């Protein structure tokens, strides 16, 4: 952030300039201070579980887990039944998703009052397994969204898409050739004009192979929303400036996850060494290709069917989330 404007203001006497000029300078200073500069990186603190090989077992664990999270997360407990009612009012559509819960999870995520707090938690829940287990009270929503995106991606049979995202009050720094992740669920639009309405300080043009069209399960279907998961990786192909805006182009080059089936892994490893528990843990690990708690599973972008934080917390995070309402 530049520090020159405040310094210059201190050197200007109000007795020698018109009041309107002084107010204009002050307004410029406020704008300068408000815009943050954030580097793009691999979002190492993100919770990025892909649940490879453990979908059915994780689904079986949801009732108890969901009950616990309703008790520990009042926002989630309030928004979920509201999303159920909205989903029912729109005809209770499920297909091509695998369950009503997946449809309701997408409906809940696209509401104004949940996604900011959820994504702020996703960005930091991967700092450690303990952080995820004890402090991340969106385990159910994270799993259902991840499963929903995987199901829709398979059903839509679209290899890759070009999408856009506009961000206000944040300028992102990146270098061509750099490998990055968003580290949270990122809403983008198929329409560049739609993206620009929600923020013009940074414009992303993203070639995504794991982002999924969620219009039919969104509260805002007219936004042509494509949701990108936290674990997709991108190469920065272009960074430029245009009329005060930062333009960043990203090209999908695979996925990366530190975690896989983390909730089940901890549960199984804590089951006092029963043979059944050890066999189940072995199945989880063999199915995922991950041998450690944070094994770092990685895939290239060539036709894989699996899905690949921002270190800061806060409700909005560095993305200036969606420009006052749920805009991409």
CSV table of C-alpha atoms in Angstrom, one decimal:
chain,number,residue,atom,x,y,z
A,1,UNK,CA,0.0,0.0,0.0
A,2,UNK,CA,1.4,3.4,-1.0
A,3,UNK,CA,2.1,5.8,1.8
A,4,UNK,CA,2.7,9.0,-0.2
A,5,UNK,CA,-0.8,10.4,-0.1
A,6,UNK,CA,-1.1,10.8,3.7
A,7,UNK,CA,2.3,12.3,3.8
A,8,UNK,CA,1.4,14.9,1.2
A,9,UNK,CA,-1.8,15.8,3.0
A,10,UNK,CA,0.2,16.7,6.1
A,11,UNK,CA,2.2,19.2,4.1
A,12,UNK,CA,-0.8,21.0,2.7
A,13,UNK,CA,-2.2,23.8,4.7
A,14,UNK,CA,-6.0,24.2,4.7
A,15,UNK,CA,-5.5,28.0,4.6
A,16,UNK,CA,-4.0,27.8,1.1
A,17,UNK,CA,-6.4,25.5,-0.7
A,18,UNK,CA,-10.2,25.5,-1.3
A,19,UNK,CA,-12.2,23.2,1.0
A,20,UNK,CA,-13.5,21.2,-2.0
A,21,UNK,CA,-9.9,20.4,-3.0
A,22,UNK,CA,-9.0,19.3,0.5
A,23,UNK,CA,-12.0,17.1,0.7
A,24,UNK,CA,-11.1,15.6,-2.7
A,25,UNK,CA,-7.6,14.8,-1.5
A,26,UNK,CA,-9.0,13.2,1.6
A,27,UNK,CA,-11.4,11.1,-0.4
A,28,UNK,CA,-8.4,9.9,-2.6
A,29,UNK,CA,-6.6,9.0,0.6
A,30,UNK,CA,-9.5,6.9,1.9
A,31,UNK,CA,-9.7,5.0,-1.4
A,32,UNK,CA,-5.9,4.4,-1.3
A,33,UNK,CA,-6.0,3.1,2.2
A,34,UNK,CA,-9.0,0.8,1.5
A,35,UNK,CA,-7.4,-1.1,-1.3
A,36,UNK,CA,-5.4,-4.1,-0.1
A,37,UNK,CA,-2.6,-5.8,-2.0
A,38,UNK,CA,-2.6,-9.6,-1.6
A,39,UNK,CA,-0.2,-12.1,-3.2
A,40,UNK,CA,-1.5,-15.1,-5.0
A,41,UNK,CA,0.0,-18.4,-3.7
A,42,UNK,CA,-0.8,-22.0,-3.0
A,43,UNK,CA,-3.0,-21.1,-0.1
A,44,UNK,CA,-1.2,-23.5,2.2
A,45,UNK,CA,-3.6,-23.1,5.2
A,46,UNK,CA,-6.6,-24.1,3.2
A,47,UNK,CA,-8.6,-27.2,4.1
A,48,UNK,CA,-8.6,-29.0,0.7
A,49,UNK,CA,-10.0,-32.5,1.3
A,50,UNK,CA,-11.2,-34.3,-1.8
A,51,UNK,CA,-12.7,-37.3,0.1
A,52,UNK,CA,-11.2,-39.7,-2.4
A,53,UNK,CA,-12.3,-43.3,-1.7
A,54,UNK,CA,-14.4,-42.5,1.3
A,55,UNK,CA,-17.6,-40.9,0.1
A,56,UNK,CA,-20.0,-43.5,1.3
A,57,UNK,CA,-18.3,-43.8,4.8
A,58,UNK,CA,-18.3,-40.0,5.1
A,59,UNK,CA,-22.0,-39.9,4.1
A,60,UNK,CA,-22.8,-42.4,6.8
A,61,UNK,CA,-21.0,-40.2,9.4
A,62,UNK,CA,-23.1,-37.1,8.4
A,63,UNK,CA,-26.1,-37.4,10.8
A,64,UNK,CA,-24.0,-37.3,14.0
A,65,UNK,CA,-21.6,-34.8,12.6
A,66,UNK,CA,-24.4,-32.5,11.4
A,67,UNK,CA,-26.0,-32.6,14.8
A,68,UNK,CA,-22.8,-31.6,16.5
A,69,UNK,CA,-22.2,-28.7,14.0
A,70,UNK,CA,-25.7,-27.3,14.5
A,71,UNK,CA,-24.9,-27.0,18.2
A,72,UNK,CA,-21.5,-25.4,17.6
A,73,UNK,CA,-22.4,-23.2,14.6
A,74,UNK,CA,-25.6,-21.1,15.1
A,75,UNK,CA,-25.2,-19.5,11.6
A,76,UNK,CA,-25.2,-22.9,9.9
A,77,UNK,CA,-28.1,-24.1,12.1
A,78,UNK,CA,-30.2,-21.1,11.0
A,79,UNK,CA,-29.3,-21.1,7.3
A,80,UNK,CA,-29.7,-24.8,6.6
A,81,UNK,CA,-33.5,-25.0,7.3
A,82,UNK,CA,-34.0,-21.8,5.3
A,83,UNK,CA,-32.1,-23.3,2.4
A,84,UNK,CA,-34.3,-26.4,2.7
A,85,UNK,CA,-37.4,-24.2,2.4
A,86,UNK,CA,-36.0,-22.4,-0.6
A,87,UNK,CA,-35.1,-25.6,-2.3
A,88,UNK,CA,-38.6,-27.0,-1.7
A,89,UNK,CA,-40.2,-23.8,-3.0
A,90,UNK,CA,-38.3,-24.3,-6.3
A,91,UNK,CA,-39.5,-27.8,-6.8
A,92,UNK,CA,-37.1,-29.9,-4.7
A,93,UNK,CA,-34.9,-30.7,-7.7
A,94,UNK,CA,-32.2,-33.3,-7.1
A,95,UNK,CA,-31.1,-34.7,-10.5
A,96,UNK,CA,-28.3,-35.0,-11.5
A,97,UNK,CA,-27.0,-34.7,-7.9
A,98,UNK,CA,-26.8,-37.8,-5.7
A,99,UNK,CA,-28.9,-36.6,-2.8
A,100,UNK,CA,-31.2,-33.8,-1.6
A,101,UNK,CA,-28.5,-32.8,0.8
A,102,UNK,CA,-26.1,-31.9,-2.0
A,103,UNK,CA,-28.8,-29.7,-3.6
A,104,UNK,CA,-29.5,-28.0,-0.3
A,105,UNK,CA,-25.8,-27.5,0.4
A,106,UNK,CA,-25.5,-25.6,-2.9
A,107,UNK,CA,-28.6,-23.6,-2.1
A,108,UNK,CA,-27.2,-22.7,1.3
A,109,UNK,CA,-23.8,-21.7,-0.1
A,110,UNK,CA,-25.3,-19.3,-2.6
A,111,UNK,CA,-27.2,-17.4,0.1
A,112,UNK,CA,-25.8,-14.0,1.2
A,113,UNK,CA,-25.4,-14.8,4.9
A,114,UNK,CA,-23.3,-18.0,4.9
A,115,UNK,CA,-20.6,-18.1,2.2
A,116,UNK,CA,-18.3,-15.4,3.7
A,117,UNK,CA,-18.0,-17.0,7.1
A,118,UNK,CA,-17.7,-20.5,5.5
A,119,UNK,CA,-14.9,-19.5,3.1
A,120,UNK,CA,-13.0,-17.6,5.8
A,121,UNK,CA,-13.1,-20.8,7.8
A,122,UNK,CA,-12.0,-23.0,4.8
A,123,UNK,CA,-9.0,-20.7,4.2
A,124,UNK,CA,-7.5,-21.4,7.7
A,125,UNK,CA,-8.9,-24.9,8.7
A,126,UNK,CA,-6.0,-26.6,6.9
A,127,UNK,CA,-3.3,-25.1,9.2
A,128,UNK,CA,-3.3,-28.4,11.1
A,129,UNK,CA,-5.4,-31.5,11.5
A,130,UNK,CA,-6.3,-30.3,15.0
A,131,UNK,CA,-7.5,-26.9,13.6
A,132,UNK,CA,-9.8,-28.8,11.3
A,133,UNK,CA,-11.1,-31.2,13.9
A,134,UNK,CA,-11.7,-28.8,16.8
A,135,UNK,CA,-12.4,-25.4,15.2
A,136,UNK,CA,-13.8,-26.0,11.7
A,137,UNK,CA,-17.6,-26.3,12.2
A,138,UNK,CA,-18.5,-26.6,8.5
A,139,UNK,CA,-17.3,-30.2,7.9
A,140,UNK,CA,-20.7,-31.2,6.7
A,141,UNK,CA,-21.1,-28.3,4.2
A,142,UNK,CA,-17.5,-28.7,2.9
A,143,UNK,CA,-18.1,-32.4,2.2
A,144,UNK,CA,-21.5,-32.0,0.6
A,145,UNK,CA,-20.3,-29.1,-1.6
A,146,UNK,CA,-17.2,-31.1,-2.7
A,147,UNK,CA,-19.4,-34.2,-3.5
A,148,UNK,CA,-22.0,-32.0,-5.3
A,149,UNK,CA,-19.3,-30.4,-7.6
A,150,UNK,CA,-17.9,-33.8,-8.4
A,151,UNK,CA,-21.3,-35.2,-9.3
A,152,UNK,CA,-22.2,-32.2,-11.4
A,153,UNK,CA,-18.9,-32.2,-13.2
A,154,UNK,CA,-19.3,-35.8,-14.2
A,155,UNK,CA,-23.0,-35.2,-15.3
A,156,UNK,CA,-22.2,-32.0,-17.3
A,157,UNK,CA,-19.4,-33.7,-19.2
A,158,UNK,CA,-17.7,-30.4,-19.9
A,159,UNK,CA,-13.9,-30.7,-19.8
A,160,UNK,CA,-13.0,-27.0,-19.2
A,161,UNK,CA,-14.5,-23.6,-19.2
A,162,UNK,CA,-13.5,-19.9,-19.4
A,163,UNK,CA,-14.9,-17.9,-16.5
A,164,UNK,CA,-14.5,-14.5,-14.9
A,165,UNK,CA,-14.3,-13.0,-11.5
A,166,UNK,CA,-14.3,-9.4,-10.5
A,167,UNK,CA,-12.9,-8.3,-7.1
A,168,UNK,CA,-13.2,-4.8,-5.5
A,169,UNK,CA,-10.9,-3.1,-3.0
A,170,UNK,CA,-8.2,-5.8,-3.5
A,171,UNK,CA,-5.3,-5.9,-6.0
A,172,UNK,CA,-3.7,-9.3,-6.3
A,173,UNK,CA,0.0,-9.8,-7.0
A,174,UNK,CA,1.2,-12.7,-9.2
A,175,UNK,CA,4.0,-13.6,-11.5
A,176,UNK,CA,3.6,-15.4,-14.9
A,177,UNK,CA,4.5,-19.0,-14.5
A,178,UNK,CA,3.6,-19.2,-10.8
A,179,UNK,CA,1.4,-22.0,-9.6
A,180,UNK,CA,-1.5,-20.9,-7.4
A,181,UNK,CA,-4.8,-22.0,-5.8
A,182,UNK,CA,-7.7,-20.0,-4.6
A,183,UNK,CA,-7.8,-22.0,-1.4
A,184,UNK,CA,-11.6,-21.7,-1.0
A,185,UNK,CA,-14.7,-22.2,-3.0
A,186,UNK,CA,-14.7,-19.4,-5.6
A,187,UNK,CA,-17.7,-18.2,-7.4
A,188,UNK,CA,-17.1,-17.1,-11.0
A,189,UNK,CA,-19.3,-16.2,-13.9
A,190,UNK,CA,-19.5,-17.3,-17.5
A,191,UNK,CA,-20.2,-13.7,-18.3
A,192,UNK,CA,-17.4,-11.1,-18.1
A,193,UNK,CA,-19.9,-8.3,-17.8
A,194,UNK,CA,-21.5,-9.9,-14.8
A,195,UNK,CA,-18.1,-10.3,-13.1
A,196,UNK,CA,-17.2,-6.7,-13.7
A,197,UNK,CA,-20.3,-5.5,-12.0
A,198,UNK,CA,-19.1,-6.9,-8.7
A,199,UNK,CA,-15.5,-5.6,-8.8
A,200,UNK,CA,-13.2,-3.8,-11.1
A,201,UNK,CA,-10.0,-3.5,-9.0
A,202,UNK,CA,-8.9,-7.1,-10.1
A,203,UNK,CA,-10.4,-9.1,-12.9
A,204,UNK,CA,-9.6,-12.8,-13.2
A,205,UNK,CA,-10.0,-14.7,-16.4
A,206,UNK,CA,-9.8,-18.3,-15.4
A,207,UNK,CA,-9.5,-21.5,-17.5
A,208,UNK,CA,-11.0,-24.0,-15.1
A,209,UNK,CA,-11.3,-27.8,-15.6
A,210,UNK,CA,-12.9,-28.5,-12.2
A,211,UNK,CA,-15.3,-25.5,-11.9
A,212,UNK,CA,-18.9,-26.5,-12.3
A,213,UNK,CA,-22.0,-24.7,-13.5
A,214,UNK,CA,-24.4,-24.5,-10.5
A,215,UNK,CA,-27.1,-22.2,-12.0
A,216,UNK,CA,-29.9,-24.7,-11.5
A,217,UNK,CA,-29.2,-25.0,-7.7
A,218,UNK,CA,-28.3,-21.3,-7.0
A,219,UNK,CA,-30.3,-18.5,-5.3
A,220,UNK,CA,-29.1,-16.3,-8.2
A,221,UNK,CA,-29.4,-18.3,-11.5
A,222,UNK,CA,-29.1,-15.3,-13.7
A,223,UNK,CA,-25.5,-14.8,-12.6
A,224,UNK,CA,-24.4,-17.8,-14.7
A,225,UNK,CA,-22.4,-19.0,-11.7
A,226,UNK,CA,-19.5,-21.5,-12.0
A,227,UNK,CA,-18.1,-22.7,-8.6
A,228,UNK,CA,-14.4,-23.6,-8.4
A,229,UNK,CA,-13.2,-25.9,-5.6
A,230,UNK,CA,-10.3,-25.0,-3.2
A,231,UNK,CA,-8.0,-27.6,-4.5
A,232,UNK,CA,-7.8,-26.8,-8.3
A,233,UNK,CA,-4.4,-25.5,-9.2
A,234,UNK,CA,-3.6,-22.9,-11.9
A,235,UNK,CA,-0.6,-21.5,-13.7
A,236,UNK,CA,-0.5,-17.7,-13.9
A,237,UNK,CA,-0.3,-17.0,-17.7
A,238,UNK,CA,-0.7,-13.2,-17.8
A,239,UNK,CA,-0.7,-10.3,-15.4
A,240,UNK,CA,-1.4,-6.8,-16.8
A,241,UNK,CA,-2.8,-3.4,-16.0
A,242,UNK,CA,-5.6,-1.7,-17.8
A,243,UNK,CA,-7.2,1.6,-16.8
A,244,UNK,CA,-6.3,1.1,-13.2
A,245,UNK,CA,-7.4,-2.5,-13.0
A,246,UNK,CA,-5.2,-5.6,-12.5
A,247,UNK,CA,-6.0,-8.3,-15.1
A,248,UNK,CA,-4.9,-11.8,-14.2
A,249,UNK,CA,-5.2,-14.9,-16.4
A,250,UNK,CA,-5.1,-18.4,-14.9
A,251,UNK,CA,-4.9,-21.7,-16.7
A,252,UNK,CA,-5.9,-25.0,-14.9
A,253,UNK,CA,-3.0,-27.4,-14.5
A,254,UNK,CA,-4.4,-30.0,-12.0
A,255,UNK,CA,-5.3,-30.3,-8.4
A,256,UNK,CA,-3.4,-30.5,-5.1
A,257,UNK,CA,-4.6,-31.5,-1.6
A,258,UNK,CA,-2.7,-31.9,1.7
A,259,UNK,CA,-5.7,-33.7,3.3
A,260,UNK,CA,-7.8,-36.7,2.3
A,261,UNK,CA,-10.7,-38.3,4.3
A,262,UNK,CA,-9.3,-36.4,7.3
A,263,UNK,CA,-12.4,-36.8,9.5
A,264,UNK,CA,-12.6,-40.5,9.0
A,265,UNK,CA,-8.8,-40.9,9.4
A,266,UNK,CA,-8.8,-39.3,12.8
A,267,UNK,CA,-11.9,-41.2,13.9
A,268,UNK,CA,-10.4,-44.6,12.8
A,269,UNK,CA,-7.0,-43.9,14.2
A,270,UNK,CA,-8.6,-43.1,17.5
A,271,UNK,CA,-10.6,-46.4,17.7
A,272,UNK,CA,-8.1,-48.1,20.0
A,273,UNK,CA,-6.4,-50.1,17.3
A,274,UNK,CA,-9.3,-52.5,16.5
A,275,UNK,CA,-8.6,-54.7,13.5
A,276,UNK,CA,-11.8,-53.5,11.8
A,277,UNK,CA,-10.7,-49.9,12.2
A,278,UNK,CA,-7.2,-50.7,10.9
A,279,UNK,CA,-8.7,-52.4,7.8
A,280,UNK,CA,-11.0,-49.4,7.2
A,281,UNK,CA,-8.1,-47.0,7.5
A,282,UNK,CA,-6.1,-49.1,5.0
A,283,UNK,CA,-9.0,-49.0,2.5
A,284,UNK,CA,-9.2,-45.2,2.9
A,285,UNK,CA,-5.5,-44.8,2.3
A,286,UNK,CA,-5.4,-47.2,-0.6
A,287,UNK,CA,-8.3,-45.5,-2.2
A,288,UNK,CA,-6.9,-42.1,-1.9
A,289,UNK,CA,-3.3,-42.6,-2.8
A,290,UNK,CA,-2.3,-40.7,0.4
A,291,UNK,CA,-0.1,-42.4,3.0
A,292,UNK,CA,0.2,-39.6,5.6
A,293,UNK,CA,-2.2,-37.4,7.4
A,294,UNK,CA,-1.1,-34.6,5.1
A,295,UNK,CA,0.2,-36.6,2.2
A,296,UNK,CA,-0.1,-34.0,-0.4
A,297,UNK,CA,-2.1,-35.7,-3.1
A,298,UNK,CA,-1.6,-34.2,-6.5
A,299,UNK,CA,-3.1,-34.7,-10.0
A,300,UNK,CA,-2.4,-33.2,-13.4
A,301,UNK,CA,-5.2,-31.6,-15.5
A,302,UNK,CA,-5.4,-34.4,-18.1
A,303,UNK,CA,-8.8,-35.8,-17.7
A,304,UNK,CA,-8.8,-36.8,-14.0
A,305,UNK,CA,-12.1,-37.2,-12.2
A,306,UNK,CA,-10.9,-36.1,-8.8
A,307,UNK,CA,-10.8,-32.5,-7.5
A,308,UNK,CA,-7.7,-31.0,-6.5
A,309,UNK,CA,-5.9,-20.5,2.7
A,310,UNK,CA,-5.7,-17.5,2.5
A,311,UNK,CA,-3.7,-17.0,5.7
A,312,UNK,CA,-5.9,-14.2,6.7
A,313,UNK,CA,-9.2,-14.8,8.5
A,314,UNK,CA,-12.1,-12.3,8.8
A,315,UNK,CA,-15.5,-12.5,7.4
A,316,UNK,CA,-14.7,-11.1,4.0
A,317,UNK,CA,-11.1,-12.2,3.5
A,318,UNK,CA,-8.9,-10.8,0.7
A,319,UNK,CA,-11.4,-11.5,-2.0
A,320,UNK,CA,-13.7,-8.6,-1.2
A,321,UNK,CA,-16.4,-11.2,-1.3
A,322,UNK,CA,-18.8,-10.7,-4.1
A,323,UNK,CA,-19.3,-7.0,-4.0
A,324,UNK,CA,-21.9,-6.4,-1.4
A,325,UNK,CA,-24.1,-9.4,-2.4
A,326,UNK,CA,-23.4,-12.7,-4.0
A,327,UNK,CA,-21.7,-11.4,-7.2
A,328,UNK,CA,-18.9,-13.4,-8.8
